[in-house]
Coordinates of N, CA, C and O in Angstrom, one line a residue:
M221 N -6.3 24.8 7.9 CA -6.6 23.4 8.1 C -5.4 22.5 7.6 O -4.9 22.8 6.5
E222 N -5.1 21.5 8.3 CA -4.1 20.6 7.9 C -4.4 20.0 6.5 O -5.6 19.7 6.2
L223 N -3.4 19.8 5.7 CA -3.7 19.3 4.3 C -4.3 17.9 4.3 O -5.2 17.7 3.5
L224 N -3.8 17.1 5.2 CA -4.3 15.7 5.2 C -5.8 15.7 5.5 O -6.6 15.0 4.9
K225 N -6.2 16.5 6.5 CA -7.6 16.5 6.9 C -8.5 17.0 5.8 O -9.5 16.4 5.4
K226 N -8.0 18.0 5.1 CA -8.7 18.6 3.9 C -8.8 17.5 2.8 O -9.9 17.4 2.2
W227 N -7.7 16.9 2.5 CA -7.7 15.8 1.5 C -8.7 14.7 1.8 O -9.6 14.3 1.0
R228 N -8.7 14.2 3.0 CA -9.6 13.1 3.4 C -11.1 13.5 3.4 O -11.9 12.8 3.0
E229 N -11.3 14.8 3.8 CA -12.7 15.3 3.8 C -13.2 15.3 2.4 O -14.4 15.1 2.1
T230 N -12.4 15.7 1.5 CA -12.8 15.8 0.1 C -12.9 14.4 -0.6 O -13.9 14.0 -1.2
A231 N -11.8 13.6 -0.5 CA -11.7 12.3 -1.2 C -12.6 11.2 -0.6 O -13.0 10.3 -1.3
Y232 N -13.0 11.3 0.7 CA -13.8 10.3 1.3 C -15.1 10.9 1.8 O -15.8 10.4 2.7
S233 N -15.5 12.0 1.2 CA -16.8 12.7 1.5 C -18.0 11.7 1.4 O -18.2 11.0 0.4
Q234 N -18.8 11.8 2.4 CA -20.1 11.0 2.4 C -21.2 11.8 1.7 O -22.2 11.2 1.4
T235 N -21.0 13.1 1.6 CA -22.1 13.9 1.1 C -21.8 14.4 -0.3 O -22.7 14.9 -1.0
A236 N -20.7 14.1 -0.9 CA -20.3 14.6 -2.2 C -21.1 13.8 -3.3 O -21.5 12.6 -3.0
N237 N -21.3 14.4 -4.4 CA -21.9 13.7 -5.6 C -21.0 12.6 -5.9 O -19.8 12.7 -6.1
K238 N -21.6 11.4 -6.1 CA -20.9 10.2 -6.4 C -20.1 10.3 -7.7 O -19.0 9.8 -7.8
G239 N -20.7 10.9 -8.7 CA -20.0 11.2 -10.0 C -18.7 12.0 -9.8 O -17.7 11.8 -10.4
D240 N -18.9 13.1 -9.0 CA -17.7 14.0 -8.7 C -16.6 13.2 -8.0 O -15.4 13.4 -8.3
L241 N -17.0 12.4 -7.1 CA -16.0 11.6 -6.3 C -15.3 10.6 -7.3 O -14.1 10.4 -7.2
Q242 N -16.1 10.0 -8.1 CA -15.5 9.0 -9.1 C -14.5 9.7 -10.0 O -13.4 9.2 -10.2
R243 N -14.8 10.9 -10.5 CA -13.9 11.7 -11.3 C -12.7 12.1 -10.6 O -11.6 12.0 -11.1
L244 N -12.8 12.5 -9.3 CA -11.7 12.8 -8.4 C -10.7 11.7 -8.3 O -9.5 11.8 -8.5
W245 N -11.3 10.5 -8.0 CA -10.4 9.3 -7.9 C -9.8 8.8 -9.2 O -8.7 8.4 -9.2
D246 N -10.6 8.9 -10.3 CA -10.0 8.5 -11.6 C -8.8 9.4 -11.9 O -7.8 8.9 -12.4
D247 N -9.0 10.7 -11.7 CA -7.9 11.7 -12.0 C -6.8 11.4 -11.0 O -5.6 11.4 -11.5
Y248 N -7.1 11.2 -9.8 CA -6.0 10.9 -8.8 C -5.2 9.7 -9.2 O -4.0 9.7 -9.2
F249 N -5.9 8.6 -9.5 CA -5.2 7.3 -9.8 C -4.3 7.5 -11.0 O -3.2 6.9 -11.1
Q250 N -4.7 8.3 -12.0 CA -3.9 8.5 -13.2 C -2.6 9.3 -12.8 O -1.5 8.9 -13.2
K251 N -2.8 10.3 -12.0 CA -1.6 11.1 -11.6 C -0.7 10.3 -10.7 O 0.5 10.4 -10.8
E252 N -1.3 9.5 -9.8 CA -0.5 8.7 -8.9 C 0.4 7.7 -9.7 O 1.5 7.5 -9.4
K253 N -0.2 7.1 -10.7 CA 0.5 6.2 -11.6 C 1.7 6.9 -12.2 O 2.8 6.3 -12.3
E254 N 1.5 8.1 -12.7 CA 2.6 8.8 -13.4 C 3.7 9.2 -12.4 O 4.9 9.1 -12.7
I255 N 3.3 9.5 -11.1 CA 4.4 9.8 -10.1 C 5.2 8.6 -9.8 O 6.4 8.6 -9.8
Y256 N 4.5 7.5 -9.6 CA 5.2 6.2 -9.3 C 6.1 5.8 -10.5 O 7.2 5.3 -10.2
A257 N 5.6 6.0 -11.7 CA 6.4 5.6 -12.8 C 7.7 6.4 -12.8 O 8.8 5.8 -13.1
Q258 N 7.7 7.7 -12.5 CA 8.9 8.5 -12.4 C 9.8 8.0 -11.2 O 11.0 7.9 -11.4
L259 N 9.2 7.8 -10.0 CA 9.9 7.4 -8.9 C 10.7 6.1 -9.1 O 11.8 5.9 -8.7
L260 N 10.0 5.2 -9.8 CA 10.6 3.8 -10.0 C 11.7 3.8 -11.0 O 12.4 2.8 -11.1
T261 N 11.8 4.8 -11.8 CA 12.9 4.8 -12.8 C 14.2 5.0 -12.1 O 15.3 4.6 -12.6
N262 N 14.2 5.5 -10.9 CA 15.5 5.7 -10.1 C 15.1 5.4 -8.6 O 15.0 6.3 -7.8
P263 N 14.8 4.1 -8.3 CA 14.3 3.8 -7.0 C 15.2 4.0 -5.8 O 14.7 4.1 -4.7
D264 N 16.5 4.2 -6.0 CA 17.4 4.4 -4.9 C 17.6 5.9 -4.6 O 18.3 6.2 -3.6
E265 N 17.1 6.7 -5.5 CA 17.3 8.2 -5.2 C 16.3 8.7 -4.2 O 15.1 8.4 -4.4
E266 N 16.7 9.4 -3.2 CA 15.8 10.0 -2.3 C 15.2 11.3 -2.8 O 16.0 12.3 -3.0
V267 N 14.0 11.3 -3.1 CA 13.3 12.5 -3.6 C 12.8 13.2 -2.4 O 12.0 12.6 -1.6
K268 N 13.1 14.5 -2.2 CA 12.6 15.2 -1.0 C 12.4 16.7 -1.4 O 13.0 17.2 -2.3
G269 N 11.6 17.3 -0.5 CA 11.3 18.8 -0.7 C 10.1 19.1 0.1 O 9.6 18.2 0.8
T270 N 9.6 20.3 -0.1 CA 8.3 20.6 0.6 C 7.2 20.0 -0.2 O 7.4 19.6 -1.4
V271 N 6.0 19.9 0.4 CA 4.9 19.4 -0.3 C 4.6 20.2 -1.5 O 4.4 19.6 -2.6
R272 N 4.7 21.5 -1.4 CA 4.5 22.4 -2.6 C 5.6 22.1 -3.7 O 5.2 22.0 -4.9
E273 N 6.8 21.9 -3.3 CA 7.9 21.7 -4.3 C 7.7 20.3 -5.0 O 7.8 20.2 -6.3
L274 N 7.2 19.3 -4.3 CA 7.0 18.0 -4.9 C 5.8 18.1 -5.8 O 5.7 17.4 -6.9
A275 N 4.7 18.8 -5.4 CA 3.6 19.0 -6.3 C 4.0 19.6 -7.6 O 3.6 19.2 -8.7
E276 N 4.8 20.6 -7.5 CA 5.3 21.3 -8.7 C 6.2 20.4 -9.6 O 6.0 20.3 -10.8
K277 N 7.0 19.6 -8.9 CA 8.0 18.7 -9.6 C 7.2 17.7 -10.4 O 7.6 17.4 -11.5
Y278 N 6.1 17.2 -9.9 CA 5.3 16.1 -10.5 C 4.1 16.7 -11.3 O 3.3 15.9 -11.8
G279 N 3.9 18.0 -11.3 CA 2.9 18.6 -12.1 C 1.5 18.3 -11.5 O 0.6 18.1 -12.3
V280 N 1.3 18.3 -10.2 CA 0.0 18.0 -9.6 C -0.3 19.1 -8.6 O 0.5 19.9 -8.2
D281 N -1.6 19.2 -8.3 CA -2.0 20.2 -7.3 C -1.6 19.7 -5.9 O -1.3 18.5 -5.7
I282 N -1.7 20.6 -4.9 CA -1.3 20.3 -3.5 C -2.2 19.1 -3.0 O -1.7 18.3 -2.3
M283 N -3.5 19.1 -3.2 CA -4.3 18.1 -2.7 C -4.0 16.7 -3.3 O -3.9 15.7 -2.5
T284 N -3.6 16.6 -4.5 CA -3.2 15.4 -5.1 C -1.9 14.9 -4.5 O -1.8 13.7 -4.1
M285 N -1.0 15.8 -4.3 CA 0.3 15.4 -3.6 C 0.0 15.0 -2.2 O 0.7 14.0 -1.7
T286 N -0.9 15.6 -1.5 CA -1.2 15.2 -0.2 C -1.8 13.8 -0.2 O -1.4 13.0 0.7
G287 N -2.7 13.5 -1.1 CA -3.2 12.1 -1.2 C -2.1 11.1 -1.5 O -2.0 10.0 -0.9
F288 N -1.2 11.5 -2.4 CA 0.0 10.6 -2.7 C 0.8 10.4 -1.5 O 1.2 9.2 -1.2
L289 N 1.1 11.4 -0.7 CA 2.0 11.3 0.5 C 1.3 10.4 1.5 O 1.9 9.6 2.2
D290 N -0.1 10.5 1.6 CA -0.8 9.7 2.5 C -0.7 8.2 2.1 O -0.5 7.3 2.9
G291 N -0.8 8.0 0.8 CA -0.8 6.6 0.3 C 0.6 5.9 0.4 O 0.7 4.8 0.7
I292 N 1.7 6.7 0.2 CA 3.0 6.1 0.2 C 3.6 6.0 1.6 O 4.6 5.3 1.8
N293 N 3.0 6.7 2.5 CA 3.6 6.9 3.9 C 4.0 5.5 4.5 O 5.1 5.4 5.1
D294 N 3.2 4.5 4.4 CA 3.5 3.2 5.0 C 4.6 2.5 4.3 O 5.0 1.4 4.8
S295 N 5.0 2.9 3.2 CA 6.1 2.3 2.4 C 7.4 3.0 2.5 O 8.4 2.6 1.9
L296 N 7.5 4.1 3.3 CA 8.7 4.9 3.3 C 9.7 4.3 4.3 O 9.3 3.7 5.3
K297 N 11.0 4.7 4.1 CA 12.0 4.3 5.0 C 11.8 5.0 6.4 O 12.0 4.4 7.4
E298 N 11.3 6.2 6.3 CA 11.0 7.0 7.5 C 9.7 7.8 7.2 O 9.6 8.6 6.2
A299 N 8.7 7.5 8.0 CA 7.4 8.1 7.7 C 7.4 9.7 7.8 O 8.2 10.2 8.6
N300 N 6.6 10.3 7.0 CA 6.5 11.8 7.0 C 5.5 12.2 8.0 O 4.6 11.4 8.4
P301 N 5.6 13.4 8.5 CA 4.6 13.9 9.5 C 3.3 14.3 8.8 O 2.9 15.5 8.9
I302 N 2.6 13.3 8.2 CA 1.4 13.7 7.3 C 0.3 14.3 8.1 O -0.5 15.0 7.6
E303 N 0.1 13.9 9.4 CA -1.0 14.4 10.2 C -1.0 15.9 10.3 O -2.1 16.6 10.3
E304 N 0.2 16.5 10.5 CA 0.2 18.0 10.6 C 0.9 18.7 9.5 O 1.3 19.8 9.6
M305 N 1.0 18.0 8.3 CA 1.7 18.5 7.2 C 1.0 19.8 6.6 O -0.2 19.8 6.5
E306 N 1.8 20.7 6.2 CA 1.3 21.9 5.5 C 2.1 22.0 4.2 O 3.0 21.3 4.0
E307 N 1.8 23.0 3.4 CA 2.5 23.2 2.1 C 4.0 23.3 2.2 O 4.7 22.9 1.3
E308 N 4.5 23.9 3.2 CA 5.9 24.1 3.4 C 6.6 23.0 4.2 O 7.8 23.2 4.5
T309 N 5.9 22.0 4.6 CA 6.5 20.9 5.3 C 7.5 20.1 4.5 O 7.2 19.8 3.3
Q310 N 8.7 19.9 5.0 CA 9.7 19.1 4.3 C 9.3 17.6 4.3 O 9.0 17.1 5.4
V311 N 9.3 16.9 3.2 CA 8.9 15.5 3.2 C 9.9 14.7 2.3 O 10.6 15.3 1.5
S312 N 9.9 13.4 2.5 CA 10.8 12.6 1.7 C 10.0 11.5 1.1 O 9.0 11.0 1.7
L313 N 10.4 11.0 -0.1 CA 9.8 9.9 -0.8 C 10.7 8.7 -0.8 O 10.5 7.8 -1.7
A314 N 11.7 8.6 0.1 CA 12.6 7.5 0.1 C 11.8 6.3 0.6 O 11.4 6.2 1.7
F315 N 11.6 5.3 -0.3 CA 10.8 4.2 0.0 C 11.5 2.9 0.0 O 12.6 2.7 -0.6
E316 N 11.0 1.9 0.8 CA 11.5 0.5 0.8 C 10.8 -0.2 -0.4 O 9.6 -0.3 -0.5
K317 N 11.7 -0.7 -1.3 CA 11.1 -1.2 -2.6 C 10.2 -2.4 -2.3 O 9.1 -2.4 -2.9
E318 N 10.6 -3.4 -1.6 CA 9.8 -4.6 -1.3 C 8.5 -4.2 -0.6 O 7.4 -4.7 -1.0
L319 N 8.6 -3.4 0.4 CA 7.4 -2.9 1.1 C 6.4 -2.2 0.2 O 5.2 -2.4 0.3
L320 N 6.9 -1.3 -0.6 CA 6.1 -0.6 -1.5 C 5.3 -1.5 -2.4 O 4.1 -1.4 -2.6
Y321 N 6.1 -2.5 -3.0 CA 5.4 -3.4 -3.9 C 4.3 -4.2 -3.2 O 3.2 -4.3 -3.7
K322 N 4.6 -4.7 -2.0 CA 3.6 -5.5 -1.3 C 2.5 -4.6 -0.8 O 1.3 -5.1 -0.9
N323 N 2.7 -3.4 -0.5 CA 1.6 -2.5 -0.1 C 0.7 -2.2 -1.3 O -0.5 -2.0 -1.2
M324 N 1.3 -2.1 -2.5 CA 0.5 -1.9 -3.7 C -0.4 -3.2 -4.0 O -1.6 -3.0 -4.4
V325 N 0.2 -4.3 -3.7 CA -0.6 -5.6 -3.9 C -1.7 -5.6 -2.9 O -2.9 -5.9 -3.2
A326 N -1.4 -5.2 -1.6 CA -2.4 -5.2 -0.5 C -3.6 -4.3 -0.9 O -4.7 -4.6 -0.5
A327 N -3.3 -3.2 -1.5 CA -4.3 -2.2 -1.9 C -5.1 -2.6 -3.1 O -6.0 -1.9 -3.5
G328 N -4.7 -3.7 -3.7 CA -5.3 -4.1 -5.0 C -5.1 -3.2 -6.1 O -5.8 -3.1 -7.1
A329 N -4.0 -2.5 -6.1 CA -3.6 -1.5 -7.1 C -2.8 -2.1 -8.2 O -1.6 -1.8 -8.4
D330 N -3.5 -2.9 -9.0 CA -2.7 -3.6 -10.1 C -2.2 -2.6 -11.1 O -1.1 -2.9 -11.7
W331 N -2.8 -1.4 -11.2 CA -2.2 -0.4 -12.2 C -0.9 0.1 -11.7 O -0.1 0.7 -12.4
L332 N -0.6 -0.2 -10.4 CA 0.7 0.3 -9.8 C 1.7 -0.9 -9.7 O 2.9 -0.8 -10.2
Y333 N 1.3 -2.0 -9.2 CA 2.3 -3.1 -9.1 C 2.6 -3.8 -10.4 O 3.5 -4.6 -10.5
E334 N 1.8 -3.5 -11.4 CA 2.1 -4.0 -12.8 C 2.8 -3.0 -13.7 O 3.0 -3.2 -14.9
L335 N 3.2 -1.9 -13.1 CA 3.9 -0.9 -13.9 C 5.2 -1.5 -14.5 O 5.9 -2.2 -13.8
P336 N 5.5 -1.2 -15.7 CA 6.7 -1.8 -16.3 C 8.0 -1.3 -15.7 O 9.0 -2.0 -15.7
E337 N 7.9 -0.2 -14.9 CA 9.1 0.3 -14.2 C 9.6 -0.6 -13.1 O 10.7 -0.5 -12.6
W338 N 8.7 -1.6 -12.7 CA 9.2 -2.6 -11.7 C 10.1 -3.6 -12.3 O 10.9 -4.2 -11.6
E339 N 10.0 -3.8 -13.6 CA 10.8 -4.9 -14.2 C 12.3 -4.8 -14.0 O 12.9 -5.9 -13.7
P340 N 13.0 -3.7 -14.1 CA 14.4 -3.6 -13.8 C 14.7 -3.7 -12.3 O 15.9 -4.0 -12.0
I341 N 13.7 -3.5 -11.5 CA 14.0 -3.5 -10.0 C 13.9 -4.9 -9.5 O 14.8 -5.4 -8.8
F342 N 12.8 -5.7 -9.9 CA 12.7 -7.1 -9.5 C 12.3 -7.9 -10.7 O 11.5 -7.5 -11.5
D343 N 13.0 -9.0 -10.8 CA 12.7 -9.9 -12.0 C 11.3 -10.5 -11.7 O 10.7 -10.4 -10.6
E344 N 10.8 -11.2 -12.7 CA 9.4 -11.7 -12.6 C 9.2 -12.7 -11.5 O 8.2 -12.6 -10.8
D345 N 10.2 -13.5 -11.2 CA 10.1 -14.5 -10.1 C 10.0 -13.7 -8.8 O 9.3 -14.1 -7.9
K346 N 10.8 -12.7 -8.6 CA 10.8 -11.9 -7.4 C 9.5 -11.2 -7.2 O 8.9 -11.2 -6.1
R347 N 8.9 -10.7 -8.3 CA 7.6 -10.0 -8.2 C 6.5 -11.0 -7.8 O 5.7 -10.7 -7.0
K348 N 6.6 -12.2 -8.4 CA 5.6 -13.2 -8.1 C 5.7 -13.6 -6.6 O 4.7 -13.8 -5.9
A349 N 7.0 -13.8 -6.2 CA 7.2 -14.2 -4.8 C 6.7 -13.1 -3.8 O 6.0 -13.4 -2.8
L350 N 6.9 -11.8 -4.1 CA 6.4 -10.8 -3.2 C 4.9 -10.7 -3.3 O 4.3 -10.5 -2.2
Y351 N 4.3 -11.0 -4.4 CA 2.9 -11.0 -4.6 C 2.3 -12.1 -3.7 O 1.4 -11.9 -2.9
R352 N 2.9 -13.3 -3.8 CA 2.4 -14.4 -3.0 C 2.6 -14.2 -1.5 O 1.7 -14.5 -0.7
E353 N 3.7 -13.7 -1.2 CA 4.0 -13.4 0.2 C 2.9 -12.4 0.8 O 2.4 -12.7 1.9
Q354 N 2.6 -11.4 0.1 CA 1.6 -10.4 0.5 C 0.2 -11.1 0.6 O -0.4 -10.9 1.6
K355 N -0.1 -11.8 -0.4 CA -1.5 -12.4 -0.4 C -1.6 -13.4 0.7 O -2.6 -13.5 1.4
S356 N -0.6 -14.2 0.9 CA -0.7 -15.3 2.0 C -0.6 -14.7 3.4 O -1.2 -15.3 4.3
S357 N -0.1 -13.5 3.5 CA 0.0 -12.8 4.8 C -1.4 -12.4 5.3 O -1.6 -12.2 6.5
T358 N -2.4 -12.3 4.4 CA -3.7 -11.9 4.8 C -4.7 -13.0 4.7 O -5.9 -12.8 4.8
T359 N -4.2 -14.3 4.4 CA -5.1 -15.4 4.3 C -5.2 -16.1 5.7 O -4.2 -16.4 6.3
I360 N -6.4 -16.3 6.1 CA -6.6 -17.0 7.4 C -6.6 -18.5 7.1 O -7.4 -19.0 6.3
V361 N -5.7 -19.2 7.8 CA -5.7 -20.7 7.6 C -6.2 -21.3 8.9 O -5.7 -21.2 10.0
K362 N -7.4 -22.0 8.7 CA -8.0 -22.7 9.9 C -7.2 -24.1 10.0 O -7.0 -24.8 9.1
P363 N -6.9 -24.4 11.3 CA -6.3 -25.7 11.5 C -7.3 -26.8 11.2 O -8.5 -26.6 11.3
D364 N -6.8 -28.0 10.8 CA -7.7 -29.1 10.5 C -8.4 -29.5 11.8 O -7.8 -29.5 12.9
K365 N -9.7 -29.8 11.7 CA -10.5 -30.3 12.8 C -10.0 -31.7 13.2 O -9.7 -32.5 12.4
V366 N -9.8 -31.8 14.5 CA -9.4 -33.1 15.0 C -10.7 -33.8 15.6 O -11.4 -33.3 16.5
Y367 N -10.9 -35.0 15.1 CA -12.1 -35.8 15.6 C -11.7 -36.7 16.7 O -10.5 -37.1 16.8
P368 N -12.6 -37.2 17.5 CA -12.3 -38.0 18.6 C -11.5 -39.3 18.3 O -10.6 -39.6 19.1
N369 N -11.7 -39.9 17.2 CA -11.0 -41.2 16.9 C -9.8 -40.9 16.0 O -9.1 -41.9 15.7
D370 N -9.4 -39.7 15.7 CA -8.2 -39.4 15.0 C -7.0 -39.6 16.0 O -7.1 -39.5 17.2
P371 N -5.8 -39.8 15.4 CA -4.6 -39.9 16.2 C -4.4 -38.5 16.8 O -4.7 -37.5 16.2
C372 N -4.0 -38.5 18.1 CA -3.8 -37.2 18.8 C -2.7 -36.4 18.1 O -1.6 -36.9 17.8
P373 N -2.9 -35.1 17.9 CA -1.9 -34.3 17.2 C -0.6 -34.1 18.1 O 0.4 -33.6 17.6
C374 N -0.6 -34.4 19.3 CA 0.6 -34.3 20.2 C 1.6 -35.3 19.8 O 2.8 -35.2 20.3
G375 N 1.2 -36.4 19.1 CA 2.2 -37.4 18.7 C 2.3 -38.6 19.6 O 3.2 -39.4 19.5
S376 N 1.5 -38.7 20.6 CA 1.5 -39.8 21.6 C 1.2 -41.2 21.0 O 1.6 -42.2 21.5
G377 N 0.5 -41.2 19.8 CA 0.1 -42.4 19.2 C -1.3 -42.9 19.7 O -1.9 -43.8 19.2
K378 N -1.8 -42.2 20.7 CA -3.2 -42.5 21.3 C -4.2 -41.8 20.4 O -3.9 -40.9 19.7
K379 N -5.5 -42.3 20.6 CA -6.6 -41.6 19.9 C -6.7 -40.3 20.7 O -6.5 -40.2 21.9
Y380 N -7.2 -39.3 19.9 CA -7.4 -37.9 20.5 C -8.3 -38.0 21.7 O -8.0 -37.3 22.8
K381 N -9.4 -38.8 21.7 CA -10.3 -38.8 22.8 C -9.7 -39.4 24.1 O -10.2 -39.2 25.1
K382 N -8.7 -40.2 23.9 CA -8.0 -40.9 25.1 C -6.8 -40.1 25.5 O -6.2 -40.5 26.5
C383 N -6.5 -39.0 24.8 CA -5.3 -38.2 25.2 C -5.6 -36.8 25.5 O -6.3 -36.5 26.5
C384 N -5.3 -35.9 24.6 CA -5.5 -34.4 24.8 C -6.9 -34.0 24.7 O -7.3 -32.9 25.1
G385 N -7.8 -34.9 24.1 CA -9.2 -34.6 24.0 C -10.0 -35.0 25.2 O -11.2 -34.8 25.2
K386 N -9.4 -35.5 26.2 CA -10.1 -35.9 27.4 C -10.7 -34.7 28.1 O -10.1 -33.7 28.3
K387 N -11.9 -34.9 28.5 CA -12.6 -33.8 29.2 C -12.4 -34.1 30.7 O -12.7 -35.2 31.2
G388 N -12.0 -33.0 31.4 CA -11.9 -33.0 32.9 C -11.2 -34.1 33.5 O -11.1 -34.6 34.4

């Protein structure tokens, strides 16, 4: 069975004991944080190897590494073949720094985007700007309602009801 399928069946199981799932995720998030802390100490170095080699390098089991690869995939310079990945599949962890930061914000993973290892990469102003950029990209802004007696938004100077708001 492909690693990703096995990971998702375990981590997102609808039938598993809720306490077991909570412990799995608590353990996973702690390991994920440790891996990111190591990756961010040298963000421009491309870390690559087989899934098994990376699991050994970071001291985690294959399933944890599979979950990590699933999570980071959207932030990579070149996506890994995670759908058909096996233990001997070659993968890369070369990530886009800004994209990774924004994806961590999008996921609500404050334990990741607040890691002190980000500080030498982006100054506080840059981190705040990336945070705002990500948050505003998912905010729906409704245009102001135009009422019949308001000036027409086209700029004609006429009332809306006598200009663009005319029916038929």
